[in-house]
Amino acid sequence: MKYSIAALMLSVGAQFSAMADVLKLKADAPQQYVVKKGDTLWDISTMYLNTPWRWPELWQWNPQIDDPDLIYPGDVLALQYDAQGNPRLVLKKGMKKLSPRTRVVVQKNTAIPTLPLAMIEPFLRFDQAIGADDLDGKPIVLGSNRNVLRNTQGQLLYVKGNLNPSANYGIYRRGEAYIDPENGDILAYESRLVGTARVLFGGDIEAGHPAKVEIETVRQEIKTNDVLMPINVDQSFSAQFNMMRPTEAIDGSIISSDNQMREFGSTAIVVLNRGRDDNLKEGHILDINKQSPTVIEGKHGPRYVEDANKLEKFITGFREMFGTENDEDSVVWTMPKEKVGELMVFKVYDNISYAMVTRSQQPIRVGDTISAN
């Protein structure tokens, strides 16, 4: 009898767990929706779910199909329910499967992307981070065929280096260092694309002949010592991502933003001090957390550190040298971190990543932390 009761309890527990994890739709989720140009998968998922990263569960109509259809402007999405009462979103025309979980390579103006393409395309198409050692020995701009302050399309540049005559090159400038706030190490450098060029003469540096390129596009002023690296101007890139929460716990920080502003919100592009070495992947959804302000409990009652006197601030700094754990005798109270938003990773390097803020309940800042538990 003991084993029967145990088995019954396990069965009930499993059913309760399954019920607790039932996919819940928003109360105002539309029964039908026509996909428009400019929509993203994240937009549509947010329309139906409070947890948009669970969209594969909503759109996994036929998991046996290995090559799922993508979603295009003009497609009609219909909300249905399976035999177990689980919500499913399907393509109304022909009842095609709607589950773009597999990463596919698409061109612009075809299937709708996961995130706003205009915001992430420059980061997908061109390298945005580079190690200091990676710049060593790269071809550099020596000068132009005209001594002018601003280089323009069609102008010639002379390059110290031997270039591949059949390649296109991006012209990059090393930007700010991405520094890990945990140990002060330089993780990488921002690499700013300032222009592109095509090769006219590959050069023969050993014989003293610099390479010659023609400027095709200019994004910023091109300067001497800028670095040339090959690019494929017609390259394809992934615009669909397998949105998911990490299976392993991860903690890190936002160390930079693309707009260099003090505060930013949804659609901002940010840099994280975590990457491939930390098992971070494209499509991972992470929480953004903000540290609540520290409180000092003094003779005048609790007050924030910013409002404390010099002695109280000294006590706070002294305490932080030996740890910040609270106890019943604490004078300095370290408050918890609170979730203030979410972001999605879309480009991963070894030790840093680029992500877009997909949701923010209050302004986000560099130094806010990211996590997944």
PDB file of N, CA and C in Angstrom, residues 42-123:
ATOM      1  N   TRP A  42       9.439  38.736 -32.304  1.00  0.00           N
ATOM      2  CA  TRP A  42       9.315  39.167 -30.917  1.00  0.00           C
ATOM      3  C   TRP A  42       8.027  39.976 -30.732  1.00  0.00           C
ATOM      4  N   ASP A  43       7.715  40.874 -31.673  1.00  0.00           N
ATOM      5  CA  ASP A  43       6.487  41.662 -31.596  1.00  0.00           C
ATOM      6  C   ASP A  43       5.265  40.747 -31.528  1.00  0.00           C
ATOM      7  N   ILE A  44       5.219  39.773 -32.428  1.00  0.00           N
ATOM      8  CA  ILE A  44       4.055  38.884 -32.489  1.00  0.00           C
ATOM      9  C   ILE A  44       3.988  38.015 -31.244  1.00  0.00           C
ATOM     10  N   SER A  45       5.129  37.528 -30.788  1.00  0.00           N
ATOM     11  CA  SER A  45       5.137  36.717 -29.574  1.00  0.00           C
ATOM     12  C   SER A  45       4.639  37.514 -28.379  1.00  0.00           C
ATOM     13  N   THR A  46       5.069  38.777 -28.279  1.00  0.00           N
ATOM     14  CA  THR A  46       4.644  39.637 -27.172  1.00  0.00           C
ATOM     15  C   THR A  46       3.152  39.920 -27.240  1.00  0.00           C
ATOM     16  N   MET A  47       2.599  39.881 -28.437  1.00  0.00           N
ATOM     17  CA  MET A  47       1.165  40.103 -28.610  1.00  0.00           C
ATOM     18  C   MET A  47       0.351  38.978 -27.961  1.00  0.00           C
ATOM     19  N   TYR A  48       0.941  37.780 -27.935  1.00  0.00           N
ATOM     20  CA  TYR A  48       0.217  36.613 -27.429  1.00  0.00           C
ATOM     21  C   TYR A  48       0.654  36.172 -26.029  1.00  0.00           C
ATOM     22  N   LEU A  49       1.927  36.426 -25.674  1.00  0.00           N
ATOM     23  CA  LEU A  49       2.492  35.845 -24.458  1.00  0.00           C
ATOM     24  C   LEU A  49       3.164  36.897 -23.587  1.00  0.00           C
ATOM     25  N   ASN A  50       3.071  36.702 -22.264  1.00  0.00           N
ATOM     26  CA  ASN A  50       3.859  37.518 -21.340  1.00  0.00           C
ATOM     27  C   ASN A  50       5.302  37.025 -21.267  1.00  0.00           C
ATOM     28  N   THR A  51       5.529  35.801 -21.726  1.00  0.00           N
ATOM     29  CA  THR A  51       6.873  35.212 -21.792  1.00  0.00           C
ATOM     30  C   THR A  51       7.170  34.914 -23.257  1.00  0.00           C
ATOM     31  N   PRO A  52       7.553  35.929 -24.043  1.00  0.00           N
ATOM     32  CA  PRO A  52       7.679  35.755 -25.493  1.00  0.00           C
ATOM     33  C   PRO A  52       8.677  34.687 -25.905  1.00  0.00           C
ATOM     34  N   TRP A  53       9.677  34.391 -25.053  1.00  0.00           N
ATOM     35  CA  TRP A  53      10.664  33.387 -25.437  1.00  0.00           C
ATOM     36  C   TRP A  53      10.062  31.986 -25.514  1.00  0.00           C
ATOM     37  N   ARG A  54       8.825  31.820 -25.036  1.00  0.00           N
ATOM     38  CA  ARG A  54       8.177  30.504 -25.119  1.00  0.00           C
ATOM     39  C   ARG A  54       7.378  30.346 -26.408  1.00  0.00           C
ATOM     40  N   TRP A  55       7.643  31.232 -27.383  1.00  0.00           N
ATOM     41  CA  TRP A  55       6.882  31.149 -28.624  1.00  0.00           C
ATOM     42  C   TRP A  55       7.013  29.817 -29.358  1.00  0.00           C
ATOM     43  N   PRO A  56       8.154  29.067 -29.281  1.00  0.00           N
ATOM     44  CA  PRO A  56       8.165  27.769 -29.973  1.00  0.00           C
ATOM     45  C   PRO A  56       7.074  26.827 -29.481  1.00  0.00           C
ATOM     46  N   GLU A  57       6.698  26.946 -28.201  1.00  0.00           N
ATOM     47  CA  GLU A  57       5.621  26.102 -27.683  1.00  0.00           C
ATOM     48  C   GLU A  57       4.288  26.503 -28.294  1.00  0.00           C
ATOM     49  N   LEU A  58       4.120  27.779 -28.557  1.00  0.00           N
ATOM     50  CA  LEU A  58       2.871  28.262 -29.145  1.00  0.00           C
ATOM     51  C   LEU A  58       2.799  27.917 -30.628  1.00  0.00           C
ATOM     52  N   TRP A  59       3.932  27.964 -31.318  1.00  0.00           N
ATOM     53  CA  TRP A  59       3.951  27.781 -32.767  1.00  0.00           C
ATOM     54  C   TRP A  59       4.446  26.411 -33.205  1.00  0.00           C
ATOM     55  N   GLN A  60       4.657  25.508 -32.274  1.00  0.00           N
ATOM     56  CA  GLN A  60       5.146  24.175 -32.620  1.00  0.00           C
ATOM     57  C   GLN A  60       3.969  23.279 -32.984  1.00  0.00           C
ATOM     58  N   TRP A  61       3.412  23.549 -34.168  1.00  0.00           N
ATOM     59  CA  TRP A  61       2.199  22.839 -34.565  1.00  0.00           C
ATOM     60  C   TRP A  61       2.496  21.413 -35.011  1.00  0.00           C
ATOM     61  N   ASN A  62       3.610  21.207 -35.697  1.00  0.00           N
ATOM     62  CA  ASN A  62       3.953  19.869 -36.176  1.00  0.00           C
ATOM     63  C   ASN A  62       5.452  19.645 -35.991  1.00  0.00           C
ATOM     64  N   PRO A  63       5.893  19.195 -34.822  1.00  0.00           N
ATOM     65  CA  PRO A  63       7.328  19.066 -34.532  1.00  0.00           C
ATOM     66  C   PRO A  63       8.036  18.013 -35.376  1.00  0.00           C
ATOM     67  N   GLN A  64       7.275  17.186 -36.131  1.00  0.00           N
ATOM     68  CA  GLN A  64       7.929  16.179 -36.961  1.00  0.00           C
ATOM     69  C   GLN A  64       8.533  16.787 -38.233  1.00  0.00           C
ATOM     70  N   ILE A  65       8.124  17.981 -38.584  1.00  0.00           N
ATOM     71  CA  ILE A  65       8.644  18.624 -39.791  1.00  0.00           C
ATOM     72  C   ILE A  65       9.986  19.259 -39.461  1.00  0.00           C
ATOM     73  N   ASP A  66      11.021  18.877 -40.200  1.00  0.00           N
ATOM     74  CA  ASP A  66      12.367  19.358 -39.903  1.00  0.00           C
ATOM     75  C   ASP A  66      12.633  20.741 -40.481  1.00  0.00           C
ATOM     76  N   ASP A  67      11.923  21.102 -41.543  1.00  0.00           N
ATOM     77  CA  ASP A  67      12.183  22.372 -42.215  1.00  0.00           C
ATOM     78  C   ASP A  67      10.946  23.258 -42.106  1.00  0.00           C
ATOM     79  N   PRO A  68      10.751  23.934 -40.996  1.00  0.00           N
ATOM     80  CA  PRO A  68       9.521  24.685 -40.781  1.00  0.00           C
ATOM     81  C   PRO A  68       9.402  25.878 -41.713  1.00  0.00           C
ATOM     82  N   ASP A  69       8.157  26.242 -42.022  1.00  0.00           N
ATOM     83  CA  ASP A  69       7.914  27.414 -42.846  1.00  0.00           C
ATOM     84  C   ASP A  69       8.218  28.673 -42.049  1.00  0.00           C
ATOM     85  N   LEU A  70       8.644  29.705 -42.735  1.00  0.00           N
ATOM     86  CA  LEU A  70       8.871  30.999 -42.112  1.00  0.00           C
ATOM     87  C   LEU A  70       7.615  31.841 -42.244  1.00  0.00           C
ATOM     88  N   ILE A  71       7.632  32.976 -41.574  1.00  0.00           N
ATOM     89  CA  ILE A  71       6.467  33.855 -41.576  1.00  0.00           C
ATOM     90  C   ILE A  71       6.774  35.053 -42.453  1.00  0.00           C
ATOM     91  N   TYR A  72       5.843  35.372 -43.341  1.00  0.00           N
ATOM     92  CA  TYR A  72       6.052  36.452 -44.290  1.00  0.00           C
ATOM     93  C   TYR A  72       4.932  37.485 -44.161  1.00  0.00           C
ATOM     94  N   PRO A  73       5.201  38.727 -44.527  1.00  0.00           N
ATOM     95  CA  PRO A  73       4.123  39.722 -44.549  1.00  0.00           C
ATOM     96  C   PRO A  73       2.970  39.236 -45.418  1.00  0.00           C
ATOM     97  N   GLY A  74       1.757  39.389 -44.912  1.00  0.00           N
ATOM     98  CA  GLY A  74       0.576  38.907 -45.613  1.00  0.00           C
ATOM     99  C   GLY A  74       0.064  37.582 -45.100  1.00  0.00           C
ATOM    100  N   ASP A  75       0.906  36.824 -44.393  1.00  0.00           N
ATOM    101  CA  ASP A  75       0.440  35.570 -43.812  1.00  0.00           C
ATOM    102  C   ASP A  75      -0.622  35.840 -42.751  1.00  0.00           C
ATOM    103  N   VAL A  76      -1.605  34.952 -42.686  1.00  0.00           N
ATOM    104  CA  VAL A  76      -2.674  35.061 -41.692  1.00  0.00           C
ATOM    105  C   VAL A  76      -2.445  34.021 -40.610  1.00  0.00           C
ATOM    106  N   LEU A  77      -2.281  34.486 -39.366  1.00  0.00           N
ATOM    107  CA  LEU A  77      -2.054  33.591 -38.243  1.00  0.00           C
ATOM    108  C   LEU A  77      -3.367  33.371 -37.507  1.00  0.00           C
ATOM    109  N   ALA A  78      -3.663  32.120 -37.199  1.00  0.00           N
ATOM    110  CA  ALA A  78      -4.914  31.784 -36.519  1.00  0.00           C
ATOM    111  C   ALA A  78      -4.608  31.048 -35.222  1.00  0.00           C
ATOM    112  N   LEU A  79      -5.336  31.393 -34.175  1.00  0.00           N
ATOM    113  CA  LEU A  79      -5.173  30.761 -32.868  1.00  0.00           C
ATOM    114  C   LEU A  79      -6.100  29.553 -32.778  1.00  0.00           C
ATOM    115  N   GLN A  80      -5.528  28.391 -32.461  1.00  0.00           N
ATOM    116  CA  GLN A  80      -6.294  27.163 -32.311  1.00  0.00           C
ATOM    117  C   GLN A  80      -5.863  26.460 -31.027  1.00  0.00           C
ATOM    118  N   TYR A  81      -6.524  25.346 -30.720  1.00  0.00           N
ATOM    119  CA  TYR A  81      -6.212  24.557 -29.520  1.00  0.00           C
ATOM    120  C   TYR A  81      -6.129  23.096 -29.909  1.00  0.00           C
ATOM    121  N   ASP A  82      -5.130  22.381 -29.330  1.00  0.00           N
ATOM    122  CA  ASP A  82      -5.000  20.971 -29.647  1.00  0.00           C
ATOM    123  C   ASP A  82      -5.942  20.140 -28.784  1.00  0.00           C
ATOM    124  N   ALA A  83      -5.835  18.811 -28.879  1.00  0.00           N
ATOM    125  CA  ALA A  83      -6.760  17.912 -28.175  1.00  0.00           C
ATOM    126  C   ALA A  83      -6.649  18.038 -26.666  1.00  0.00           C
ATOM    127  N   GLN A  84      -5.483  18.478 -26.165  1.00  0.00           N
ATOM    128  CA  GLN A  84      -5.289  18.646 -24.723  1.00  0.00           C
ATOM    129  C   GLN A  84      -5.648  20.055 -24.260  1.00  0.00           C
ATOM    130  N   GLY A  85      -6.123  20.881 -25.166  1.00  0.00           N
ATOM    131  CA  GLY A  85      -6.509  22.242 -24.808  1.00  0.00           C
ATOM    132  C   GLY A  85      -5.365  23.234 -24.816  1.00  0.00           C
ATOM    133  N   ASN A  86      -4.202  22.831 -25.345  1.00  0.00           N
ATOM    134  CA  ASN A  86      -3.064  23.735 -25.411  1.00  0.00           C
ATOM    135  C   ASN A  86      -3.205  24.679 -26.600  1.00  0.00           C
ATOM    136  N   PRO A  87      -2.917  25.966 -26.412  1.00  0.00           N
ATOM    137  CA  PRO A  87      -3.025  26.911 -27.523  1.00  0.00           C
ATOM    138  C   PRO A  87      -1.942  26.665 -28.561  1.00  0.00           C
ATOM    139  N   ARG A  88      -2.295  26.808 -29.823  1.00  0.00           N
ATOM    140  CA  ARG A  88      -1.352  26.667 -30.924  1.00  0.00           C
ATOM    141  C   ARG A  88      -1.653  27.754 -31.956  1.00  0.00           C
ATOM    142  N   LEU A  89      -0.599  28.337 -32.492  1.00  0.00           N
ATOM    143  CA  LEU A  89      -0.745  29.362 -33.517  1.00  0.00           C
ATOM    144  C   LEU A  89      -0.334  28.748 -34.844  1.00  0.00           C
ATOM    145  N   VAL A  90      -1.197  28.867 -35.879  1.00  0.00           N
ATOM    146  CA  VAL A  90      -0.934  28.221 -37.162  1.00  0.00           C
ATOM    147  C   VAL A  90      -1.123  29.221 -38.290  1.00  0.00           C
ATOM    148  N   LEU A  91      -0.556  28.859 -39.436  1.00  0.00           N
ATOM    149  CA  LEU A  91      -0.828  29.624 -40.643  1.00  0.00           C
ATOM    150  C   LEU A  91      -2.209  29.238 -41.158  1.00  0.00           C
ATOM    151  N   LYS A  92      -3.057  30.208 -41.343  1.00  0.00           N
ATOM    152  CA  LYS A  92      -4.429  29.901 -41.740  1.00  0.00           C
ATOM    153  C   LYS A  92      -4.489  29.341 -43.151  1.00  0.00           C
ATOM    154  N   LYS A  93      -3.670  29.918 -44.047  1.00  0.00           N
ATOM    155  CA  LYS A  93      -3.707  29.429 -45.420  1.00  0.00           C
ATOM    156  C   LYS A  93      -2.966  28.094 -45.514  1.00  0.00           C
ATOM    157  N   GLY A  94      -3.653  27.040 -45.825  1.00  0.00           N
ATOM    158  CA  GLY A  94      -3.034  25.735 -45.975  1.00  0.00           C
ATOM    159  C   GLY A  94      -2.623  25.094 -44.662  1.00  0.00           C
ATOM    160  N   MET A  95      -2.910  25.749 -43.557  1.00  0.00           N
ATOM    161  CA  MET A  95      -2.567  25.233 -42.245  1.00  0.00           C
ATOM    162  C   MET A  95      -1.090  24.834 -42.183  1.00  0.00           C
ATOM    163  N   LYS A  96      -0.201  25.665 -42.701  1.00  0.00           N
ATOM    164  CA  LYS A  96       1.222  25.340 -42.668  1.00  0.00           C
ATOM    165  C   LYS A  96       1.758  25.447 -41.251  1.00  0.00           C
ATOM    166  N   LYS A  97       2.793  24.717 -40.997  1.00  0.00           N
ATOM    167  CA  LYS A  97       3.413  24.767 -39.669  1.00  0.00           C
ATOM    168  C   LYS A  97       4.042  26.127 -39.435  1.00  0.00           C
ATOM    169  N   LEU A  98       3.894  26.624 -38.227  1.00  0.00           N
ATOM    170  CA  LEU A  98       4.476  27.913 -37.860  1.00  0.00           C
ATOM    171  C   LEU A  98       5.404  27.712 -36.683  1.00  0.00           C
ATOM    172  N   SER A  99       6.655  27.376 -36.979  1.00  0.00           N
ATOM    173  CA  SER A  99       7.622  27.133 -35.912  1.00  0.00           C
ATOM    174  C   SER A  99       9.028  27.393 -36.413  1.00  0.00           C
ATOM    175  N   PRO A 100       9.387  28.672 -36.636  1.00  0.00           N
ATOM    176  CA  PRO A 100      10.727  28.964 -37.172  1.00  0.00           C
ATOM    177  C   PRO A 100      11.799  28.849 -36.113  1.00  0.00           C
ATOM    178  N   ARG A 101      11.934  27.652 -35.534  1.00  0.00           N
ATOM    179  CA  ARG A 101      12.940  27.470 -34.495  1.00  0.00           C
ATOM    180  C   ARG A 101      14.317  27.246 -35.093  1.00  0.00           C
ATOM    181  N   THR A 102      14.354  26.606 -36.260  1.00  0.00           N
ATOM    182  CA  THR A 102      15.635  26.322 -36.874  1.00  0.00           C
ATOM    183  C   THR A 102      16.217  27.605 -37.430  1.00  0.00           C
ATOM    184  N   ARG A 103      17.471  27.870 -37.126  1.00  0.00           N
ATOM    185  CA  ARG A 103      18.103  29.075 -37.632  1.00  0.00           C
ATOM    186  C   ARG A 103      18.276  28.947 -39.132  1.00  0.00           C
ATOM    187  N   VAL A 104      17.855  29.946 -39.865  1.00  0.00           N
ATOM    188  CA  VAL A 104      17.926  29.927 -41.316  1.00  0.00           C
ATOM    189  C   VAL A 104      18.631  31.185 -41.766  1.00  0.00           C
ATOM    190  N   VAL A 105      19.168  31.118 -42.963  1.00  0.00           N
ATOM    191  CA  VAL A 105      19.814  32.282 -43.546  1.00  0.00           C
ATOM    192  C   VAL A 105      18.834  32.917 -44.507  1.00  0.00           C
ATOM    193  N   VAL A 106      18.534  34.179 -44.315  1.00  0.00           N
ATOM    194  CA  VAL A 106      17.573  34.870 -45.155  1.00  0.00           C
ATOM    195  C   VAL A 106      18.170  36.188 -45.605  1.00  0.00           C
ATOM    196  N   GLN A 107      17.602  36.726 -46.650  1.00  0.00           N
ATOM    197  CA  GLN A 107      17.973  38.045 -47.118  1.00  0.00           C
ATOM    198  C   GLN A 107      16.943  39.041 -46.623  1.00  0.00           C
ATOM    199  N   LYS A 108      17.263  40.320 -46.753  1.00  0.00           N
ATOM    200  CA  LYS A 108      16.337  41.357 -46.335  1.00  0.00           C
ATOM    201  C   LYS A 108      15.042  41.259 -47.156  1.00  0.00           C
ATOM    202  N   ASN A 109      13.950  41.729 -46.547  1.00  0.00           N
ATOM    203  CA  ASN A 109      12.654  41.835 -47.207  1.00  0.00           C
ATOM    204  C   ASN A 109      12.066  40.479 -47.581  1.00  0.00           C
ATOM    205  N   THR A 110      12.436  39.392 -46.854  1.00  0.00           N
ATOM    206  CA  THR A 110      11.777  38.111 -47.078  1.00  0.00           C
ATOM    207  C   THR A 110      11.016  37.757 -45.810  1.00  0.00           C
ATOM    208  N   ALA A 111      11.421  36.681 -45.126  1.00  0.00           N
ATOM    209  CA  ALA A 111      10.733  36.318 -43.882  1.00  0.00           C
ATOM    210  C   ALA A 111      10.992  37.379 -42.820  1.00  0.00           C
ATOM    211  N   ILE A 112      10.019  37.559 -41.932  1.00  0.00           N
ATOM    212  CA  ILE A 112      10.190  38.572 -40.896  1.00  0.00           C
ATOM    213  C   ILE A 112      11.271  38.127 -39.914  1.00  0.00           C
ATOM    214  N   PRO A 113      12.081  39.052 -39.422  1.00  0.00           N
ATOM    215  CA  PRO A 113      13.167  38.687 -38.505  1.00  0.00           C
ATOM    216  C   PRO A 113      12.664  38.547 -37.077  1.00  0.00           C
ATOM    217  N   THR A 114      13.514  38.022 -36.205  1.00  0.00           N
ATOM    218  CA  THR A 114      13.158  37.898 -34.795  1.00  0.00           C
ATOM    219  C   THR A 114      13.184  39.256 -34.105  1.00  0.00           C
ATOM    220  N   LEU A 115      14.190  40.064 -34.422  1.00  0.00           N
ATOM    221  CA  LEU A 115      14.351  41.406 -33.866  1.00  0.00           C
ATOM    222  C   LEU A 115      14.348  42.415 -35.002  1.00  0.00           C
ATOM    223  N   PRO A 116      14.164  43.716 -34.718  1.00  0.00           N
ATOM    224  CA  PRO A 116      14.170  44.729 -35.785  1.00  0.00           C
ATOM    225  C   PRO A 116      15.469  44.685 -36.581  1.00  0.00           C
ATOM    226  N   LEU A 117      15.357  44.346 -37.867  1.00  0.00           N
ATOM    227  CA  LEU A 117      16.538  44.125 -38.683  1.00  0.00           C
ATOM    228  C   LEU A 117      17.373  45.390 -38.846  1.00  0.00           C
ATOM    229  N   ALA A 118      16.715  46.527 -38.955  1.00  0.00           N
ATOM    230  CA  ALA A 118      17.452  47.777 -39.151  1.00  0.00           C
ATOM    231  C   ALA A 118      18.378  48.069 -37.979  1.00  0.00           C
ATOM    232  N   MET A 119      18.008  47.606 -36.791  1.00  0.00           N
ATOM    233  CA  MET A 119      18.802  47.869 -35.596  1.00  0.00           C
ATOM    234  C   MET A 119      19.993  46.925 -35.482  1.00  0.00           C
ATOM    235  N   ILE A 120      19.813  45.657 -35.870  1.00  0.00           N
ATOM    236  CA  ILE A 120      20.863  44.670 -35.621  1.00  0.00           C
ATOM    237  C   ILE A 120      21.688  44.333 -36.848  1.00  0.00           C
ATOM    238  N   GLU A 121      21.232  44.741 -38.051  1.00  0.00           N
ATOM    239  CA  GLU A 121      21.949  44.357 -39.270  1.00  0.00           C
ATOM    240  C   GLU A 121      23.412  44.784 -39.266  1.00  0.00           C
ATOM    241  N   PRO A 122      23.761  46.031 -38.890  1.00  0.00           N
ATOM    242  CA  PRO A 122      25.182  46.395 -38.906  1.00  0.00           C
ATOM    243  C   PRO A 122      26.036  45.504 -38.004  1.00  0.00           C
ATOM    244  N   PHE A 123      25.458  45.034 -36.907  1.00  0.00           N
ATOM    245  CA  PHE A 123      26.201  44.182 -35.977  1.00  0.00           C
ATOM    246  C   PHE A 123      26.320  42.765 -36.510  1.00  0.00           C
TER     247      PHE A 123
END
